[in-house]
mmCIF file of C-alpha atoms in Angstrom:
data_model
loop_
_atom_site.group_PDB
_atom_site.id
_atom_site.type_symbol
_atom_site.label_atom_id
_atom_site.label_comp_id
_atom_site.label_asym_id
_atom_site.label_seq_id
_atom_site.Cartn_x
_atom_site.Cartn_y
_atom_site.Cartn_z
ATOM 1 C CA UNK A 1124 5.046 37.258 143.205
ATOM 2 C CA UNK A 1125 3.481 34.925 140.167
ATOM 3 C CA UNK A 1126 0.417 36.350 139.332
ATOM 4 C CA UNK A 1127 -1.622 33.037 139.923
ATOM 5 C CA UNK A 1128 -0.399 32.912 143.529
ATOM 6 C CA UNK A 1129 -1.100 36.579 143.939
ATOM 7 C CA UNK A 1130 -5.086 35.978 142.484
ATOM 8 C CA UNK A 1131 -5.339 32.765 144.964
ATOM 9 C CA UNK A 1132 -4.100 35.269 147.921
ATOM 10 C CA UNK A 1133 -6.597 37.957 146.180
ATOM 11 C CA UNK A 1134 -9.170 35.659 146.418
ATOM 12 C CA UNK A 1135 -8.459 34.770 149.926
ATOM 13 C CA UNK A 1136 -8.411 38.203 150.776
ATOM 14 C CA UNK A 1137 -12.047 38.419 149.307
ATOM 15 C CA UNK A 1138 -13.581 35.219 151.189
ATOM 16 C CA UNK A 1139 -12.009 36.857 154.817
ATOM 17 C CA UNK A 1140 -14.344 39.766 154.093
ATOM 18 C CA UNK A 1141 -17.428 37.999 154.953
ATOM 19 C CA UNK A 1142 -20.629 36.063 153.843
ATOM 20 C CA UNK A 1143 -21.098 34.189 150.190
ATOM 21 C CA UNK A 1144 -18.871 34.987 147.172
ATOM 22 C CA UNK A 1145 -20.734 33.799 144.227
ATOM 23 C CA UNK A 1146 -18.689 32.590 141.052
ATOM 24 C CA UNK A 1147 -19.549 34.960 138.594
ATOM 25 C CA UNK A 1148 -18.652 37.697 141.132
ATOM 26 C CA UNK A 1149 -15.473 36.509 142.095
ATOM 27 C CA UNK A 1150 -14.521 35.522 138.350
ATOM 28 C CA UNK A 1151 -15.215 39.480 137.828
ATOM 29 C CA UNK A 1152 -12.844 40.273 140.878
ATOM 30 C CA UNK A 1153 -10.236 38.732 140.011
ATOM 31 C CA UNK A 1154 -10.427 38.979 136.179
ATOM 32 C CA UNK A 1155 -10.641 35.488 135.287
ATOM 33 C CA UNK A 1156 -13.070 33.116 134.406
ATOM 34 C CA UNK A 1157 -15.462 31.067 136.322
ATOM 35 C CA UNK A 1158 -13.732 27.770 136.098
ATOM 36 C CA UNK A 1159 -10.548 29.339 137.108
ATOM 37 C CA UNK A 1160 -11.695 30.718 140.300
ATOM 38 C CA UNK A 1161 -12.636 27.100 141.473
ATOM 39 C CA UNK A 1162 -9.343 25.912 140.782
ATOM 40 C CA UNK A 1163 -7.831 28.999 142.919
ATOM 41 C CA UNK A 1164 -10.656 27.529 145.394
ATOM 42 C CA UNK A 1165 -8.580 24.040 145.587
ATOM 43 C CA UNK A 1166 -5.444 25.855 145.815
ATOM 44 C CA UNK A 1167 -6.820 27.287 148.977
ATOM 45 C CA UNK A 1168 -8.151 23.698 149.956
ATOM 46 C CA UNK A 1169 -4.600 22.218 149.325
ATOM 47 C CA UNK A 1170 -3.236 25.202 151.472
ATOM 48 C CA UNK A 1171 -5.775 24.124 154.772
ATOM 49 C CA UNK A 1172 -7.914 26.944 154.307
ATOM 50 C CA UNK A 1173 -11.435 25.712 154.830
ATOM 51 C CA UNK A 1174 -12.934 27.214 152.017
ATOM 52 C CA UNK A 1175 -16.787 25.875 151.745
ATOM 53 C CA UNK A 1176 -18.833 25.407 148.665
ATOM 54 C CA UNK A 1177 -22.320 26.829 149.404
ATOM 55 C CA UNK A 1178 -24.719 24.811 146.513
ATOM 56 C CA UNK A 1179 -27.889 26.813 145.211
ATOM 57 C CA UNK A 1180 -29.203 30.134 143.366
ATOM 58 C CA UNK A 1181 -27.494 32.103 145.615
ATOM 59 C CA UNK A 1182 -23.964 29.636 146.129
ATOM 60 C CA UNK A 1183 -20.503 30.061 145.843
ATOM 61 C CA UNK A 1184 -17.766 30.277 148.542
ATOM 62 C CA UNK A 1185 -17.272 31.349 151.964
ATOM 63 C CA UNK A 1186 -14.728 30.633 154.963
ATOM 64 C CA UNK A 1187 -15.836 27.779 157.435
ATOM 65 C CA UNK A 1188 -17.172 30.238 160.328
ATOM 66 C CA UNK A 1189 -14.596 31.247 163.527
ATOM 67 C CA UNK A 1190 -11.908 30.416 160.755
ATOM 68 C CA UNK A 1191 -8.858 32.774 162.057
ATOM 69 C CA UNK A 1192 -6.393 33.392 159.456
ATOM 70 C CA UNK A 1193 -2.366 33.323 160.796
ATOM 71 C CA UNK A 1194 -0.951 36.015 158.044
ATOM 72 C CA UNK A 1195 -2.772 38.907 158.222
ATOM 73 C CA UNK A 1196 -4.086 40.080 154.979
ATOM 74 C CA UNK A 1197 -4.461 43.822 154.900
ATOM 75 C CA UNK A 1198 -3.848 46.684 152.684
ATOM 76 C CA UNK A 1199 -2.664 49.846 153.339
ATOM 77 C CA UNK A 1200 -5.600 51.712 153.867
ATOM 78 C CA UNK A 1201 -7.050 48.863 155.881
ATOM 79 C CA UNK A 1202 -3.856 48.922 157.764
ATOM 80 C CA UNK A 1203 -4.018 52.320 158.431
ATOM 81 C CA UNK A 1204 -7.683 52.193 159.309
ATOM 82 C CA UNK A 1205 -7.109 49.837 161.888
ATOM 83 C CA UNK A 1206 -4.175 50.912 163.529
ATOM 84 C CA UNK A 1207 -5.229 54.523 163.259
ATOM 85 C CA UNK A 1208 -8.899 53.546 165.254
ATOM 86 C CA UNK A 1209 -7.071 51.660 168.204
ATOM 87 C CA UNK A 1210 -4.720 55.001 168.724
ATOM 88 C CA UNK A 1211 -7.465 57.304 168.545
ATOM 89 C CA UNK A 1212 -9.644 54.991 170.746
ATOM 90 C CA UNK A 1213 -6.628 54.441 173.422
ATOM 91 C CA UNK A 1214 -6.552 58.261 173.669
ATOM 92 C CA UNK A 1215 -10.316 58.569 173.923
ATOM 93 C CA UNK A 1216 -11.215 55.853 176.889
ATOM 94 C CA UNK A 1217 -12.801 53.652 174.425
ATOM 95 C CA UNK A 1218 -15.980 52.540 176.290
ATOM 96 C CA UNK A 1219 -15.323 48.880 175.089
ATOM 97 C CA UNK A 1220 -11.983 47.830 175.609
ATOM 98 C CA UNK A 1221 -8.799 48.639 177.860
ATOM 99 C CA UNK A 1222 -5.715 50.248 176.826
ATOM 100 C CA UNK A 1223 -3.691 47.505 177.567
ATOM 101 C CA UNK A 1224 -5.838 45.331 174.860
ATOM 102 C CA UNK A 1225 -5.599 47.947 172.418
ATOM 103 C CA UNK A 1226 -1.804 48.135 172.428
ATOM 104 C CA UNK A 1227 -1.432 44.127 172.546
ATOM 105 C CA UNK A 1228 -3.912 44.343 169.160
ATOM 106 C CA UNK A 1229 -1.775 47.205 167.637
ATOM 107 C CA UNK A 1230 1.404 45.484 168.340
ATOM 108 C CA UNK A 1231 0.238 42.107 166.498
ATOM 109 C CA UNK A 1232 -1.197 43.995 163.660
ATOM 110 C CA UNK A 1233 2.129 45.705 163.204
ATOM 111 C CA UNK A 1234 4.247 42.495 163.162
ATOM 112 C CA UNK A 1235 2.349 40.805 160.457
ATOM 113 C CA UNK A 1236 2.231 43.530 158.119
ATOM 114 C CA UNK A 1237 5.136 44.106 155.206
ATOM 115 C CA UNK A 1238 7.953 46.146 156.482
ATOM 116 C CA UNK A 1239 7.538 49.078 154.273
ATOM 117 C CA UNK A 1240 3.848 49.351 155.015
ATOM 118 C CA UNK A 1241 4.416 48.914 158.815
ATOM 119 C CA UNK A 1242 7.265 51.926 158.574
ATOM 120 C CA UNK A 1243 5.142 54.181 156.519
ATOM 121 C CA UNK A 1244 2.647 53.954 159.458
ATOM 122 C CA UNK A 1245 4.803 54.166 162.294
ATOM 123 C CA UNK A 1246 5.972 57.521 160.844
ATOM 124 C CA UNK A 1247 2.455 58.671 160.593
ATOM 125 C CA UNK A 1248 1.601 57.339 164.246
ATOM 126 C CA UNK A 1249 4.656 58.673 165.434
ATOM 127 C CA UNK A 1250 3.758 62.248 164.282
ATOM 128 C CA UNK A 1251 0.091 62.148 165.486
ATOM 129 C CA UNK A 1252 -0.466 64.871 168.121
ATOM 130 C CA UNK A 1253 -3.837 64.916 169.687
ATOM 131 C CA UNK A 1254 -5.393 67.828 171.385
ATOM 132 C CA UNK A 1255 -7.199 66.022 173.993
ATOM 133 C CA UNK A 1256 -5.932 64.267 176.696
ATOM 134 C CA UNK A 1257 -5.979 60.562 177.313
ATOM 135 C CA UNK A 1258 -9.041 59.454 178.298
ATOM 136 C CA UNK A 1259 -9.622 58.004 182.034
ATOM 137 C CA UNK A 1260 -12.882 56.286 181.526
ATOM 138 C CA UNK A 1261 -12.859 52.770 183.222
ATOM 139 C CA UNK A 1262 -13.231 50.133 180.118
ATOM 140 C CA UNK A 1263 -15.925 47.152 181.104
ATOM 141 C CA UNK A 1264 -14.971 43.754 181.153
ATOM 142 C CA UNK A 1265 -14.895 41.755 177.793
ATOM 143 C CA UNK A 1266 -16.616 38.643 179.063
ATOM 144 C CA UNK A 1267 -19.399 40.833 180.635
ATOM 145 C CA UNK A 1268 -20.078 42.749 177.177
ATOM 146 C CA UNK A 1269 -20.244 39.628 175.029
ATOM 147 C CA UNK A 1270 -22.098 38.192 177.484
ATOM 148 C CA UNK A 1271 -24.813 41.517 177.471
ATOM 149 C CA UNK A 1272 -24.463 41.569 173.857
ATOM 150 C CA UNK A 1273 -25.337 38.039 173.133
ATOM 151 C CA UNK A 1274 -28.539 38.663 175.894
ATOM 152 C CA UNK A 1275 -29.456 41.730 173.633
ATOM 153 C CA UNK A 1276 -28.834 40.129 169.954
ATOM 154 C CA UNK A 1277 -31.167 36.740 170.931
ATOM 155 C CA UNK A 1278 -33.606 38.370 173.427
ATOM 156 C CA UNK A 1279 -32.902 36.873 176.757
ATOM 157 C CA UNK A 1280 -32.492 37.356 180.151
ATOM 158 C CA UNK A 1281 -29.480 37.828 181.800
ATOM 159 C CA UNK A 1282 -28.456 38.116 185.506
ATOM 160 C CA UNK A 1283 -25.416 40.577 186.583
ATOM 161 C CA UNK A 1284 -23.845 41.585 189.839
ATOM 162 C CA UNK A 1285 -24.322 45.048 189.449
ATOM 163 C CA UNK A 1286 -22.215 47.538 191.572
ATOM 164 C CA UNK A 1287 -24.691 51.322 191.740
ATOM 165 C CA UNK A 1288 -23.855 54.867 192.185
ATOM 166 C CA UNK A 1289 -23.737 54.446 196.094
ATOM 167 C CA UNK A 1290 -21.359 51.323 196.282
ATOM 168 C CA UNK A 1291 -24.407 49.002 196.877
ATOM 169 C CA UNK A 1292 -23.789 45.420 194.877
ATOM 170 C CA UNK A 1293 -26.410 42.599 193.740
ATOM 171 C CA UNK A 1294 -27.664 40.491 191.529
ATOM 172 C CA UNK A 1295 -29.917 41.965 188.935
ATOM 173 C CA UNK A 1296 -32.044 39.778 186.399
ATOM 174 C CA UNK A 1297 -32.686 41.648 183.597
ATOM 175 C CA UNK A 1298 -34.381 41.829 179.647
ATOM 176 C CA UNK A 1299 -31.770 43.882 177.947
ATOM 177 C CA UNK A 1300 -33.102 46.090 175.022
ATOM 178 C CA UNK A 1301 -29.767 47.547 173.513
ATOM 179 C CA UNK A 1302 -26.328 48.590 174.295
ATOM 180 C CA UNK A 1303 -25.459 52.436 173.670
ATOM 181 C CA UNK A 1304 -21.812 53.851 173.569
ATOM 182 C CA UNK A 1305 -21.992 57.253 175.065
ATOM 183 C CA UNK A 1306 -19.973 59.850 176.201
ATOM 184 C CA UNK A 1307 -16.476 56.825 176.683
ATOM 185 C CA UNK A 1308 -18.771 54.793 178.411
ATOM 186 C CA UNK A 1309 -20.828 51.902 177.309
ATOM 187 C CA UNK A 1310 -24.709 51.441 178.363
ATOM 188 C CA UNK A 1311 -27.298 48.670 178.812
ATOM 189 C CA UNK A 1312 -30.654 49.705 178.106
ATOM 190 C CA UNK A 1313 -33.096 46.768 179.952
ATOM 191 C CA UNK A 1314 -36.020 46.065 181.925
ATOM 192 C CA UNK A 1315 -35.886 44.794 185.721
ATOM 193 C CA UNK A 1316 -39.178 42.077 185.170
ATOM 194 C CA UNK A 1317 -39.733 42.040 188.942
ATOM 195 C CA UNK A 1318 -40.574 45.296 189.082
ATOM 196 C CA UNK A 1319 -41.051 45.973 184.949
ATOM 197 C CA UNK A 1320 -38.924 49.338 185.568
ATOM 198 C CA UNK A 1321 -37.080 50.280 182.269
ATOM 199 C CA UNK A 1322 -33.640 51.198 183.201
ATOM 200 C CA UNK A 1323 -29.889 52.168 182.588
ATOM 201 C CA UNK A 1324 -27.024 50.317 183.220
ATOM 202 C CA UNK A 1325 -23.026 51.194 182.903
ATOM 203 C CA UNK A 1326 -20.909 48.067 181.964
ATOM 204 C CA UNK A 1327 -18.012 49.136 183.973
ATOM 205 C CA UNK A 1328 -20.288 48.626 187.024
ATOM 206 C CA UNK A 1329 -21.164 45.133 186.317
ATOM 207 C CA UNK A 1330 -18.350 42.636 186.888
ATOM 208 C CA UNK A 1331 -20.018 39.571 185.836
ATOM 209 C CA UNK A 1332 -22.951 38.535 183.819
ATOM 210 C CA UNK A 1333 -24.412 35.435 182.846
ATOM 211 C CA UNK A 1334 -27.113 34.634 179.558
ATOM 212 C CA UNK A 1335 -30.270 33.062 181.207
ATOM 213 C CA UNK A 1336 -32.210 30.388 179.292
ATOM 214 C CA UNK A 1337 -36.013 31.613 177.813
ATOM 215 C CA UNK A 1338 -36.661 34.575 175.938
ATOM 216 C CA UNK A 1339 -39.111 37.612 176.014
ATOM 217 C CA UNK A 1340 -40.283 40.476 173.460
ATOM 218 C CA UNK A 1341 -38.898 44.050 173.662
ATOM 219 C CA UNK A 1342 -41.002 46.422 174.717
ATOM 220 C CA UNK A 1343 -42.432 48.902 171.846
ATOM 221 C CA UNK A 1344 -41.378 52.473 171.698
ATOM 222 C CA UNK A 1345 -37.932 54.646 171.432
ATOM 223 C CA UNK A 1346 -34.887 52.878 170.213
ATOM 224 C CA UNK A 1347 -32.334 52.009 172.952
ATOM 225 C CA UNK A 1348 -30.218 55.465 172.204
ATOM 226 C CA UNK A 1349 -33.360 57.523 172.758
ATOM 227 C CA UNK A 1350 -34.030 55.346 176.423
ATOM 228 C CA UNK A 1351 -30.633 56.257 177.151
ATOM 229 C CA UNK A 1352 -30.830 59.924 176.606
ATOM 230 C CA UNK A 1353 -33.830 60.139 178.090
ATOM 231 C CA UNK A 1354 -32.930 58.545 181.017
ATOM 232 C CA UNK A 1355 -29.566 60.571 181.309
ATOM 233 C CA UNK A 1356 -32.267 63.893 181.211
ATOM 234 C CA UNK A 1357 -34.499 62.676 183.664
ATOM 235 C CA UNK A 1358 -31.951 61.623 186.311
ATOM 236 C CA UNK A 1359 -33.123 62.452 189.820
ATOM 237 C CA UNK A 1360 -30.719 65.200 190.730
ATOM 238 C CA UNK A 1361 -31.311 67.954 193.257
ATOM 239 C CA UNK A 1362 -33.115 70.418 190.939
ATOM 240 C CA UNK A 1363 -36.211 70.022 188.793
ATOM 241 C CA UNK A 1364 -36.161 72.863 185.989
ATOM 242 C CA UNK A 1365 -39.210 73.703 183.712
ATOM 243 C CA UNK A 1366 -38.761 76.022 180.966
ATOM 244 C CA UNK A 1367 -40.694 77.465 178.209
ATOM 245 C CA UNK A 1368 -38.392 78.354 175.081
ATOM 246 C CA UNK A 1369 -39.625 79.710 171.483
ATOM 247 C CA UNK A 1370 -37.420 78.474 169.078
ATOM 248 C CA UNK A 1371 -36.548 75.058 166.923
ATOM 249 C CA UNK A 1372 -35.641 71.816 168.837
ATOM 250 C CA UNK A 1373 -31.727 71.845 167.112
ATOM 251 C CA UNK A 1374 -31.479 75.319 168.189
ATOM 252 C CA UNK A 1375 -32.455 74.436 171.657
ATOM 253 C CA UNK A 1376 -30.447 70.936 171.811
ATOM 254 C CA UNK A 1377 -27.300 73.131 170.467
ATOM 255 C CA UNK A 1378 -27.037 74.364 174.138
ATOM 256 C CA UNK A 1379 -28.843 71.749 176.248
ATOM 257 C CA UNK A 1380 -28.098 68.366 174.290
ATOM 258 C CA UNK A 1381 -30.882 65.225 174.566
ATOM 259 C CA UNK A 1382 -28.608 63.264 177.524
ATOM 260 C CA UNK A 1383 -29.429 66.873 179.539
ATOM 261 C CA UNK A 1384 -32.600 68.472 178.332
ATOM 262 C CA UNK A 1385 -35.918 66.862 177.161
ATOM 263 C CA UNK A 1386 -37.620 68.973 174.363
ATOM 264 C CA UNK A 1387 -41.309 69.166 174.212
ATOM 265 C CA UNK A 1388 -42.721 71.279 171.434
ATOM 266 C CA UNK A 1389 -46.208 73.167 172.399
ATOM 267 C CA UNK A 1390 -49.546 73.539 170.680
ATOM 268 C CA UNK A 1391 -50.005 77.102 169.451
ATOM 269 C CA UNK A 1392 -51.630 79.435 171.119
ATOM 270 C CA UNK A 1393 -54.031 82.476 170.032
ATOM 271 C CA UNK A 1394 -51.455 85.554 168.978
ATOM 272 C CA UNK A 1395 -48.508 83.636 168.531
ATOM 273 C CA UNK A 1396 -46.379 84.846 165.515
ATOM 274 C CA UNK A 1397 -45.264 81.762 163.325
ATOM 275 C CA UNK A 1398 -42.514 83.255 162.155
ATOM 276 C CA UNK A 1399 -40.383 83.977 165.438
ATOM 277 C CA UNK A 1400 -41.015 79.719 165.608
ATOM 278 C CA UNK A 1401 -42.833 77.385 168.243
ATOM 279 C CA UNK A 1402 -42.742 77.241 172.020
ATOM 280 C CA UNK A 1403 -40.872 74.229 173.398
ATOM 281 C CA UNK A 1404 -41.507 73.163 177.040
ATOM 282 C CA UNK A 1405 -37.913 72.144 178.660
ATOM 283 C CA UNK A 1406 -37.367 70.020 180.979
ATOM 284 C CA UNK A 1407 -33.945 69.003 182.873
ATOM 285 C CA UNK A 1408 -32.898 67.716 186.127
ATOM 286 C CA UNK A 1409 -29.546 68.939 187.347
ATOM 287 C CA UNK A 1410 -27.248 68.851 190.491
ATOM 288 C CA UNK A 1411 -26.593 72.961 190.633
ATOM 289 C CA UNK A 1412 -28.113 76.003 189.193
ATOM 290 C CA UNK A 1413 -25.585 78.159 188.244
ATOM 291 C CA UNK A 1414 -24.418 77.018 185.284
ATOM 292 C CA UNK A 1415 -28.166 77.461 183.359
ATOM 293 C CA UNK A 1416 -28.053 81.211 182.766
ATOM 294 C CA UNK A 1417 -25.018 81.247 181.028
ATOM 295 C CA UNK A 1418 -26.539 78.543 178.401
ATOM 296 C CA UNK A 1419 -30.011 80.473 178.306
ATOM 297 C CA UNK A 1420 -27.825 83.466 177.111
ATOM 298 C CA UNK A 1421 -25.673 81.417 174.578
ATOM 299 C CA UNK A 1422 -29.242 80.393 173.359
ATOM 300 C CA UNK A 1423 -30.101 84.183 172.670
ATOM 301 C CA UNK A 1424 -33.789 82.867 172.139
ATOM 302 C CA UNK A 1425 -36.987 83.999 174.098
ATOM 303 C CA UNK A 1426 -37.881 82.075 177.095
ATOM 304 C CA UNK A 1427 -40.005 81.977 180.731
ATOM 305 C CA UNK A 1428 -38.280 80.118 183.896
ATOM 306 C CA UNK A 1429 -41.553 78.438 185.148
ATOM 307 C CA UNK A 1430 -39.271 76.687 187.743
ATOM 308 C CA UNK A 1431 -37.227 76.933 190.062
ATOM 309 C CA UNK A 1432 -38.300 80.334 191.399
ATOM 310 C CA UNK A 1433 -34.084 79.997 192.616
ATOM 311 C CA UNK A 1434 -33.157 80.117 188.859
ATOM 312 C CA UNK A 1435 -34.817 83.379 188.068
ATOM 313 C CA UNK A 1436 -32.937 85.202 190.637
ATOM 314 C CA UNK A 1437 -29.741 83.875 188.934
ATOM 315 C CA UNK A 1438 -30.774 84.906 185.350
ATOM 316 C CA UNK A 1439 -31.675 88.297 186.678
ATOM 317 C CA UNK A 1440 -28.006 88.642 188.213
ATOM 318 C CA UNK A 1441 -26.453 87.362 185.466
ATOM 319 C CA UNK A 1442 -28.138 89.985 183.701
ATOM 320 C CA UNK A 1443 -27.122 92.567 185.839
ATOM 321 C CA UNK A 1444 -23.108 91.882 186.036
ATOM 322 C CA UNK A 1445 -23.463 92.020 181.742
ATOM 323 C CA UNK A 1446 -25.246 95.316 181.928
ATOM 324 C CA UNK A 1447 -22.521 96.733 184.108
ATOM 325 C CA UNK A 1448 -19.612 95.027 181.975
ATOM 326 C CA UNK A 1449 -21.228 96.775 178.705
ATOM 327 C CA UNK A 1450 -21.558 99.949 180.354
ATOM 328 C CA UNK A 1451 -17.817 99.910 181.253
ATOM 329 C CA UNK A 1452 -14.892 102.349 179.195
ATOM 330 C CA UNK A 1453 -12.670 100.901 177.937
#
């Protein structure tokens, strides 16, 4: 390729990364001077490429915006990038977009790109084993998310029909906060302003939404991840659980995460020894019991069951069948 026509495609590959290019910066790029990158500029011009000339301290060049460039210009890495996230996030139930999408974007990406790059990374994808397997989390739908994300980004309201945990379906105005990937599924954090409830919201449930006019301010406080988790902790299952557990909060989150636990540290009391660490009160909602012993002992850290009276019974036993399995020959 003649190395002008490979700087003007250089410099094209620049402008498609985003914002403002300023001269000086591009003439340092590409290793030519400043005059010479507005000629490449014309080229581009000639070419139908809407390059725009931003005047000012700050000027230079950018793409027209929702400019969509036919040839794909990638490089290997950025190939490899790409095509490596959509296989990973096919096999992971990506919480924002179907596996049919994914493999429609994969296939496109591959056609456009030089032969020798696109077999290098066919080999690669074709010996990629994955331990886990494919994810089965349902994917929301696009126009709801872009819809929810616009309603987040610009603060307004935004009304959904809104499918809950029991199969009931509505319409729901809300004041969306944030949206949270978690766990292959994606989350809108928002406030219900006829009742001025904060709540949780899965995108798959929704199946259409629609950007209100007005606006309103987001309520002070946590950031939408921290709602989220919180939320997930809190959850009105069958069982209300109240703990007291000396030790640091990571410690305690390594076996009861924020989406299932909320940590609380404690003010000191008279006698307690600093160096064994600080009381935490704990505090979870969950379906069944039996799984919470098991953790406490993973946690090998000192704690009190203040409730249920149900789960002390089950620590006790669990603490019986180990004495009897240590006491066992071999």
């Amino acid at each position: 390729m003649p190395r002008p026509l490979a700087r003007v495609l250089a410099l094209l590959e620049l402008l498609q990364s985003g914002g403002v290019r300023t001269v000086p910066e591009l003439a340092g790029r590409l290793g030519v001077d400043e005059r010479t990158v507005r000629r490449y500029a014309g080229h581009l011009l000639d070419l139908d490429v809407p390059v725009e000339s931003v005047r000012g301290r700050y000027g230079g060049y950018r793409l027209a915006s929702g400019y969509r460039m036919p040839p794909l210009m990638l490089t290997d890495e950025e190939a490899l990038a790409v095509l490596l996230g959509l296989a990973a996030g096919r096999r992971a139930g990506p919480a924002g977009v179907t596996a049919t999408a994914g493999e429609t974007a994969a296939a496109k990406i591959r056609r456009v790109l030089p032969e020798r790059t696109r077999l290098r990374l066919d080999a690669l994808l074709g010996s990629l084993a994955f331990t886990a397997p494919p994810g089965g989390t349902p994917a929301p739908d696009a126009a709801v998310l872009l819809a929810c994300a616009d309603a987040v980004a610009h603060h307004r309201p935004v009304t959904v029909r809104y499918t809950s945990a029991d199969g009931r379906s509505g319409e729901r105005t809300l004041h969306p906060h944030g949206l949270v990937a978690h766990a292959g599924r994606l989350y809108l954090t928002a406030t219900e302003p006829a009742t001025g409830e904060e709540r949780v919201f899965r995108l798959d449930r929704m199946d259409r939404a629609r950007v209100l006019p007005g606006s309103f301010t987001p309520p002070a406080g946590p950031d939408p991840a921290r709602r989220l988790l919180t939320s997930l902790a809190t959850a009105p299952y069958r069982h209300e659980v109240s703990l007291r557990v000396r030790g640091t909060a990571e410690r305690i989150h390594a076996g009861l995460p924020p989406s299932v636990a909320v940590v609380t540290e404690l003010p000191p009391a008279d006698g307690d020894d600093a160096e064994a660490g600080r009381w935490h009160r704990v505090t979870l909602r969950v379906e069944r019991l039996d799984w919470l012993p098991g953790v406490l002992a993973f946690l090998d850290l000192p704690f009190v069951v203040e409730r249920p009276a149900a789960l002390r019974g089950l620590v006790t036993d669990l603490a019986g069948r180990l004495l009897d399995s240590a006491g066992r020959e071999a």
